[in-house]
Coordinates of C-alpha atoms and ligand atoms in Angstrom, one line a residue:
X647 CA 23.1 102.2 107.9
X648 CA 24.3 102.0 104.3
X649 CA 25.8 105.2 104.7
X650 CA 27.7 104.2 108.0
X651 CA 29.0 101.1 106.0
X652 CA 31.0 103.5 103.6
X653 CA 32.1 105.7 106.0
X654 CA 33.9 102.9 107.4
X655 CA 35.1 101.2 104.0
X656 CA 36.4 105.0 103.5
X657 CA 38.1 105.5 106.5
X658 CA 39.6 101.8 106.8
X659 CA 41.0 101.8 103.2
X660 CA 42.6 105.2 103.9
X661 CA 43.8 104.2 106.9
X662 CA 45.3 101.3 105.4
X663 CA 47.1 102.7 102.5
X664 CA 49.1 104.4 105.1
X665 CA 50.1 101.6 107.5
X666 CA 54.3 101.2 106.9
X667 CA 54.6 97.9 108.9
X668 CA 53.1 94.9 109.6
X669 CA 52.1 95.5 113.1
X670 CA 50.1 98.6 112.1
X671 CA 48.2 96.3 109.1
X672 CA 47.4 94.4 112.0
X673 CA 46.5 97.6 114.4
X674 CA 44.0 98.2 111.6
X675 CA 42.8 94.8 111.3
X676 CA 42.1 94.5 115.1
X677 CA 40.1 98.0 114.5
X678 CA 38.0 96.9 111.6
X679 CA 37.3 93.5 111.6
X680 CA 38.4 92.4 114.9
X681 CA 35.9 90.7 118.0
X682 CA 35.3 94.5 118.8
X683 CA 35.9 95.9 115.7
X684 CA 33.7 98.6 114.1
X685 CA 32.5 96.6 111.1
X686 CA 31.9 94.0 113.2
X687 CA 30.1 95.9 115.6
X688 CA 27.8 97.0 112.8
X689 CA 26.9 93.1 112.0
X690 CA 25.7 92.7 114.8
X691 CA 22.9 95.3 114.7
X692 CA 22.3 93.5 111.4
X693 CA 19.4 91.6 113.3
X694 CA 17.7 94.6 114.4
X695 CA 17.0 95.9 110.9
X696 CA 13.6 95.3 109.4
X697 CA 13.4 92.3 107.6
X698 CA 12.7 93.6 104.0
X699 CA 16.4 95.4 103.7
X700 CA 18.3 93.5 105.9
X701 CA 19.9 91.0 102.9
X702 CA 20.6 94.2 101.1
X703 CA 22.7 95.5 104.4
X704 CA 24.1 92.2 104.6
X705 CA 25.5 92.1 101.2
X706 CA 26.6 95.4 100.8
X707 CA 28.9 94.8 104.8
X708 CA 30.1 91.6 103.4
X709 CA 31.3 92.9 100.4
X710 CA 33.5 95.8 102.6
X711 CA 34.3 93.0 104.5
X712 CA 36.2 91.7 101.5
X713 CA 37.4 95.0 100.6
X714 CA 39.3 96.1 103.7
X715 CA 40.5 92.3 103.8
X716 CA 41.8 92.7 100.5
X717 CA 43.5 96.2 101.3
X718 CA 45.2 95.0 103.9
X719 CA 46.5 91.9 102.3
X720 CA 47.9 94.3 99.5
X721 CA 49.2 96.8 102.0
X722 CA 51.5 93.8 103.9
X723 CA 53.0 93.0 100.1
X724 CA 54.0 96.7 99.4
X725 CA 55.3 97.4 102.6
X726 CA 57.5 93.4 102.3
X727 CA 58.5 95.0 99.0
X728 CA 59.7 98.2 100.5
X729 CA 61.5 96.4 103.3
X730 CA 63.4 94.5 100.5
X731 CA 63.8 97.2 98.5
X732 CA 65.9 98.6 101.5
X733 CA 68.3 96.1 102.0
X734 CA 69.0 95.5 98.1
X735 CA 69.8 99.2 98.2
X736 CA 72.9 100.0 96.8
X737 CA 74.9 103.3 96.5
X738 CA 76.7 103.2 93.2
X739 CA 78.1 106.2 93.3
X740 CA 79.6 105.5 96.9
X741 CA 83.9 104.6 96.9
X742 CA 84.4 100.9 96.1
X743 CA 85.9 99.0 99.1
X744 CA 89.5 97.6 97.7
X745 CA 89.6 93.9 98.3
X746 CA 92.8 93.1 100.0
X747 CA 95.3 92.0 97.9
X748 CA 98.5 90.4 98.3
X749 CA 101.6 91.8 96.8
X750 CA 105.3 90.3 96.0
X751 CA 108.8 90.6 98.5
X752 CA 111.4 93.0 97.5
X753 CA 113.6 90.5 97.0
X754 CA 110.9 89.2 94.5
X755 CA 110.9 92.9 93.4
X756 CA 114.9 93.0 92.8
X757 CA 115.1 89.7 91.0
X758 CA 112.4 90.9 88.1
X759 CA 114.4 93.8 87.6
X760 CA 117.3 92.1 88.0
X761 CA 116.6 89.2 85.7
X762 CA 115.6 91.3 82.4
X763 CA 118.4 93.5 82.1
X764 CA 120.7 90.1 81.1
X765 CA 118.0 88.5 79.2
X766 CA 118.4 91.3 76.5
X767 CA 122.0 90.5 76.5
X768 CA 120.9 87.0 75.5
X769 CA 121.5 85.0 79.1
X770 CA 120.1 81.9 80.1
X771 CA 118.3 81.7 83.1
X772 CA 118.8 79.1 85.7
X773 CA 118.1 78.1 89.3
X774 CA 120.6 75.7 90.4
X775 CA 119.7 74.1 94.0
X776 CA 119.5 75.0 97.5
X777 CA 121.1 72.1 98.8
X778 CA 124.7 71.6 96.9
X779 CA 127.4 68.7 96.9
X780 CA 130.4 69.9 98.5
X781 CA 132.4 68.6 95.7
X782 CA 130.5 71.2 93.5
X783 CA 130.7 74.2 96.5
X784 CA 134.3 73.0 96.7
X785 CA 136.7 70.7 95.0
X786 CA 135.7 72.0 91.8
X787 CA 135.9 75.4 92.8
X788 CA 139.6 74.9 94.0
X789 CA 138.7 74.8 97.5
X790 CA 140.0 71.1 98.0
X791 CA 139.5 70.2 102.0
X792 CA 141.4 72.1 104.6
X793 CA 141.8 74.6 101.9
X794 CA 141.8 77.8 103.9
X795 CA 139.7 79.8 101.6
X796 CA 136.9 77.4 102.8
X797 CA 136.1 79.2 105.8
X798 CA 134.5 82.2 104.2
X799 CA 131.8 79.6 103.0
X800 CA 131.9 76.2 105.1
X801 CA 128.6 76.3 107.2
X802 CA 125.3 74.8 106.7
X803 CA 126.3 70.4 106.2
X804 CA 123.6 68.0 106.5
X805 CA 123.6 65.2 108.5
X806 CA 123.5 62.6 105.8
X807 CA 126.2 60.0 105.0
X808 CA 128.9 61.3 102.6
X809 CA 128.7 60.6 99.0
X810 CA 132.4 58.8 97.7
X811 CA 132.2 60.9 94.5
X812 CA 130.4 64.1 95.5
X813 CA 131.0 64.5 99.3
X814 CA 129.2 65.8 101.7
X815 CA 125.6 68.1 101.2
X816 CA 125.4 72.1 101.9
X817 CA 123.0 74.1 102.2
X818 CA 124.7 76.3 99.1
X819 CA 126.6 78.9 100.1
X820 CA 127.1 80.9 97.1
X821 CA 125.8 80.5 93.7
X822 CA 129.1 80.0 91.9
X823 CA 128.9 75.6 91.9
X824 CA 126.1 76.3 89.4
X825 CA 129.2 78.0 86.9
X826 CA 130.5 74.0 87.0
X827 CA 127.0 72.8 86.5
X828 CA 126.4 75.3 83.5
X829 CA 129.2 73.8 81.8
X830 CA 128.6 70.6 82.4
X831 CA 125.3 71.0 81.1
X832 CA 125.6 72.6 78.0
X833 CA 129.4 73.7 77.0
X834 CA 130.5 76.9 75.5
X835 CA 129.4 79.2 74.4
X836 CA 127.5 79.6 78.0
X837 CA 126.1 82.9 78.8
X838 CA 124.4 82.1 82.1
X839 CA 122.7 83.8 85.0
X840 CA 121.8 81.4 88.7
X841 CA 119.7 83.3 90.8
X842 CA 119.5 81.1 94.3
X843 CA 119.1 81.2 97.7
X844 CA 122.2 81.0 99.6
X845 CA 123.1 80.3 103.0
X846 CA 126.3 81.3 105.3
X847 CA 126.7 81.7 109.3
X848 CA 126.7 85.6 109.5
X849 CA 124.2 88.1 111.3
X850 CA 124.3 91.9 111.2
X851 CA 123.2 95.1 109.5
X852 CA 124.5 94.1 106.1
X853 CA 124.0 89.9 106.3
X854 CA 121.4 87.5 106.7
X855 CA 122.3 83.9 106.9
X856 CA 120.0 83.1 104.0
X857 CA 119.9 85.7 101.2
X858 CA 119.8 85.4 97.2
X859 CA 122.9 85.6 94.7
X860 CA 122.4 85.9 91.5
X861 CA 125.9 84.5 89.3
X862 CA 126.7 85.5 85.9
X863 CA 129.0 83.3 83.9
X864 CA 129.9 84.0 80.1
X865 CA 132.2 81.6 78.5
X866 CA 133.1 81.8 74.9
X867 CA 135.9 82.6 72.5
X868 CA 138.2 85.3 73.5
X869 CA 136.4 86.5 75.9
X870 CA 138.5 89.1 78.5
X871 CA 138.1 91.5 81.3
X872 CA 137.0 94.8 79.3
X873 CA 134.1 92.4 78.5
X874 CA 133.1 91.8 82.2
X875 CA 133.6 95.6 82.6
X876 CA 131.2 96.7 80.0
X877 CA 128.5 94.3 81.3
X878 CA 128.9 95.8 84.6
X879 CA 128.3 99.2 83.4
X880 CA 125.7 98.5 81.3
X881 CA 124.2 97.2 84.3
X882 CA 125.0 100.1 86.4
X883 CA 123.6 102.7 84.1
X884 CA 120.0 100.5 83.5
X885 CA 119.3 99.4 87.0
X886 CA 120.7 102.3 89.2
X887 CA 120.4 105.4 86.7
X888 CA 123.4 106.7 84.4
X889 CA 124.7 108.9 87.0
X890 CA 125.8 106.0 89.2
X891 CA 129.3 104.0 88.9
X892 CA 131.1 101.1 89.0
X893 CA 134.9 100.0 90.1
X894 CA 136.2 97.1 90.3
X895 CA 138.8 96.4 93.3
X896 CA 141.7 93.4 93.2
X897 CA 140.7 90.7 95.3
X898 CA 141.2 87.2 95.5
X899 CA 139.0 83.9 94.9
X900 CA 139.7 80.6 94.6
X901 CA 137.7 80.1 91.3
X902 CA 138.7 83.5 89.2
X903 CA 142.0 84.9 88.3
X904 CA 142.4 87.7 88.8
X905 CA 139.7 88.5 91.0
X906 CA 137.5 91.5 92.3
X907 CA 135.2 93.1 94.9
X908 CA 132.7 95.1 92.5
X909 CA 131.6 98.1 94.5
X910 CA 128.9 100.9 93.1
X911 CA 129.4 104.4 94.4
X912 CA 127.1 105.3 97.6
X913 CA 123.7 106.4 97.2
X914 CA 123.7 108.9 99.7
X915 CA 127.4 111.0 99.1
X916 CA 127.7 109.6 95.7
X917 CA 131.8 108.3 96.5
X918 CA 132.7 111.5 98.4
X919 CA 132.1 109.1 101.9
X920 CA 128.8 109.4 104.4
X921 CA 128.3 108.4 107.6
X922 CA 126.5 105.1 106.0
X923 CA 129.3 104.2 103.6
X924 CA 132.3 105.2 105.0
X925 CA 134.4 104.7 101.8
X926 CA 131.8 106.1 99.2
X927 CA 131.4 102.9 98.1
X928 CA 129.2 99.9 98.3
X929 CA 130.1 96.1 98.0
X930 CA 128.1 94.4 95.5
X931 CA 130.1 91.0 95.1
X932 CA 132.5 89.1 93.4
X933 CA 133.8 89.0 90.5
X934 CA 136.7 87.9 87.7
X935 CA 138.1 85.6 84.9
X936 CA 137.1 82.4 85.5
X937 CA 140.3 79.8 86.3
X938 CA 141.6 77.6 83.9
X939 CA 141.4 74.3 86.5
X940 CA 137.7 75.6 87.0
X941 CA 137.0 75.6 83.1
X942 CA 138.5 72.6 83.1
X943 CA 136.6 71.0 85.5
X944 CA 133.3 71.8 83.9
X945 CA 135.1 70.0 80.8
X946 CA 135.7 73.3 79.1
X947 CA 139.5 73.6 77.2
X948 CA 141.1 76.7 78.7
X949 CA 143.1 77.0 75.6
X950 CA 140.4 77.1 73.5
X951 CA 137.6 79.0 75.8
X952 CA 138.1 82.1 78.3
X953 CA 135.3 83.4 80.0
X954 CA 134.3 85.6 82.9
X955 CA 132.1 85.4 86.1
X956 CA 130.4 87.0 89.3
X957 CA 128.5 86.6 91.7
X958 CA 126.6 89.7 93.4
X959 CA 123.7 89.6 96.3
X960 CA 120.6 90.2 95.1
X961 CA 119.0 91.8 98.8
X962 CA 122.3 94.2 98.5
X963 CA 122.0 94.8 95.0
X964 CA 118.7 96.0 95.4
X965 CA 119.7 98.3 98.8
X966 CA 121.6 99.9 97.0
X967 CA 119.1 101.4 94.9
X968 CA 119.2 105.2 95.4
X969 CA 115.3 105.1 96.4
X970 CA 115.5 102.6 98.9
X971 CA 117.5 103.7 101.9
X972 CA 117.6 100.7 104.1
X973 CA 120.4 100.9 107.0
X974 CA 119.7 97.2 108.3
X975 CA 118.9 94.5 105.7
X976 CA 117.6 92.1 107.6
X977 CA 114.5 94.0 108.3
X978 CA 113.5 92.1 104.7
X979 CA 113.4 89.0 106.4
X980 CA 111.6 89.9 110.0
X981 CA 108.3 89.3 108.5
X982 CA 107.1 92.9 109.6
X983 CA 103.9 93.4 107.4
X984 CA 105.1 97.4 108.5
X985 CA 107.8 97.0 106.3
X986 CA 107.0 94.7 104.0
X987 CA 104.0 96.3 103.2
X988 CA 105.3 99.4 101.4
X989 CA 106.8 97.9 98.4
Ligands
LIG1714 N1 131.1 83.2 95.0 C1 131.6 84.4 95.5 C2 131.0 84.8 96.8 O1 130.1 84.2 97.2 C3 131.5 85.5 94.5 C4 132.1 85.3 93.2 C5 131.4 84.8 92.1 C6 133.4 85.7 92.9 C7 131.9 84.6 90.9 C8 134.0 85.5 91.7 C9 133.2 85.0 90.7 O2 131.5 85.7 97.4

């Protein structure tokens, strides 16, 4: 009998060490220890052994008893720890999966290239408001009421009661009220750029009724036009690449005299004329020496001060890039993650 006991012990610890889940520990259990199970079987002859070796046989069965219990309570931990160990698992070596990440607007984009190229030339920047008095827009500007040079900008008024001194509000429709603020605020010398939102009634390929200018106003001493020249090249050769160029065409303002259109030769034929630029050139904005009423209405003295000024889109600026070949610009504001997504 004592020899049946360890054949059992044998076999059930063996058996055991190779269960890999619970339900098989339990398979095993059922085998050895269950109702029907072989150890206990072999109890139950216990009574039928003489009497003089029967506690020796009982010990010696309780004691595998214990053993196989113990084995299977140790099997169920290692195969919990192995089941653990699984999930934990991790692959280090495996690609890492890129958290999504957001990422900035062109427009964002343009006006951080933009905006470094005239701080080394020792500009101030400023963001002058979205929503303007009309005297500023205006009046100052030398666009008094029913002026017709008003039409290019007169759009957005809100519906609030007019103010006696300042008029009516705007949503601003270009940035060039901030060159009266700027004075205002500190005087000459004034080296200035606004970059702002703007706002005017216009839809197509080329115009979105809310864009960004950026305005550059110098104002100091003796200043004159080869000045506003050179600062457009410089800016020409550092944001577009040396081989690109700048002309200035006679135009008119209300605020400048003289005036131009600043154009940069096309991308794409380089000033010979394409199908996408017609002329070989590119309209960037505004420009010219700022009027004497205007310096004098920022409480500048034209006798004493002369300066310069112009005010370029920032969206059309940055089109205009020889990288970026974008035939309808309002595809920046459409919200497309398609689009937007590239930059
Ligand atoms: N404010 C003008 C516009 O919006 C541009 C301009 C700015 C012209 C400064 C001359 C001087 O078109």
């Amino acid at each position: 009998m004592k020899k049946q006991i360890e054949k059992i012990r044998s076999a059930a610890e063996k058996e055991i060490q190779k269960a890999q889940n619970s339900q098989a520990i339990e398979n095993l259990r059922i085998k050895y220890l269950g109702r029907k199970g072989k150890l206990t079987r072999l109890i139950r002859k216990i009574s039928q052994i003489p009497q003089d070796r029967r506690q020796e046989i009982g010990l010696s069965v309780n004691e595998t008893k214990k053993k196989i219990q113990l084995a299977l309570i140790k099997q169920t931990q290692i195969t919990k720890r192995k089941r653990k160990a699984k999930i934990a698992w991790v692959d280090t070596t495996a690609p890492g999966q890129l958290p999504l990440v957001g990422h900035l607007h062109p427009t964002t984009l343009a006006f951080r290239e933009i905006w470094p190229l005239f701080e080394k030339l020792g500009f101030t920047l400023v963001s002058y408001p979205e929503v303007e008095w009309e005297q500023l827009a205006f009046e100052a500007l030398n666009m008094p009421t029913d002026h017709p040079a008003r039409d290019d900008f007169e759009t957005f008024f809100l519906n609030t009661k007019p103010n006696p001194k300042w008029g009516r509000m705007v949503l601003t429709p270009h940035t060039s009220s901030g060159q009266i603020r700027e004075m205002r605020r500190v005087g000459p010398p004034i080296r200035m750029i606004n970059i702002a939102k703007c706002y005017r009634p216009n839809w197509d390929n080329t115009h979105t009724p809310m864009f960004h200018q950026f305005e550059g106003l110098v104002v100091d001493k003796n200043i004159n036009l080869t000045h506003l020249k050179g600062i457009f090249d410089y800016f020409a050769k550092n944001f577009y690449g040396p081989e690109r160029k700048i002309r200035l065409r006679p135009s008119h303002f209300q605020f400048t005299e003289p005036s131009f259109e600043v154009d940069i030769n096309c991308p794409l034929c380089r000033g010979k004329g394409c199908r996408v630029c017609n002329s070989g050139w590119h309209e960037l904005g505004g420009a010219g020496m700022v009027h004497p009423q205007v310096l004098k209405n920022g409480g500048v003295n034209p006798k004493r001060y002369s300066g310069f000024a112009f005010g370029w889109g920032v969206e059309r600026t940055y089109m205009m890039k020889s990288n970026l070949k974008l035939n309808d610009i309002r595809i920046l504001y459409e919200n497309d993650l398609r689009f937007v997504e590239q930059f």
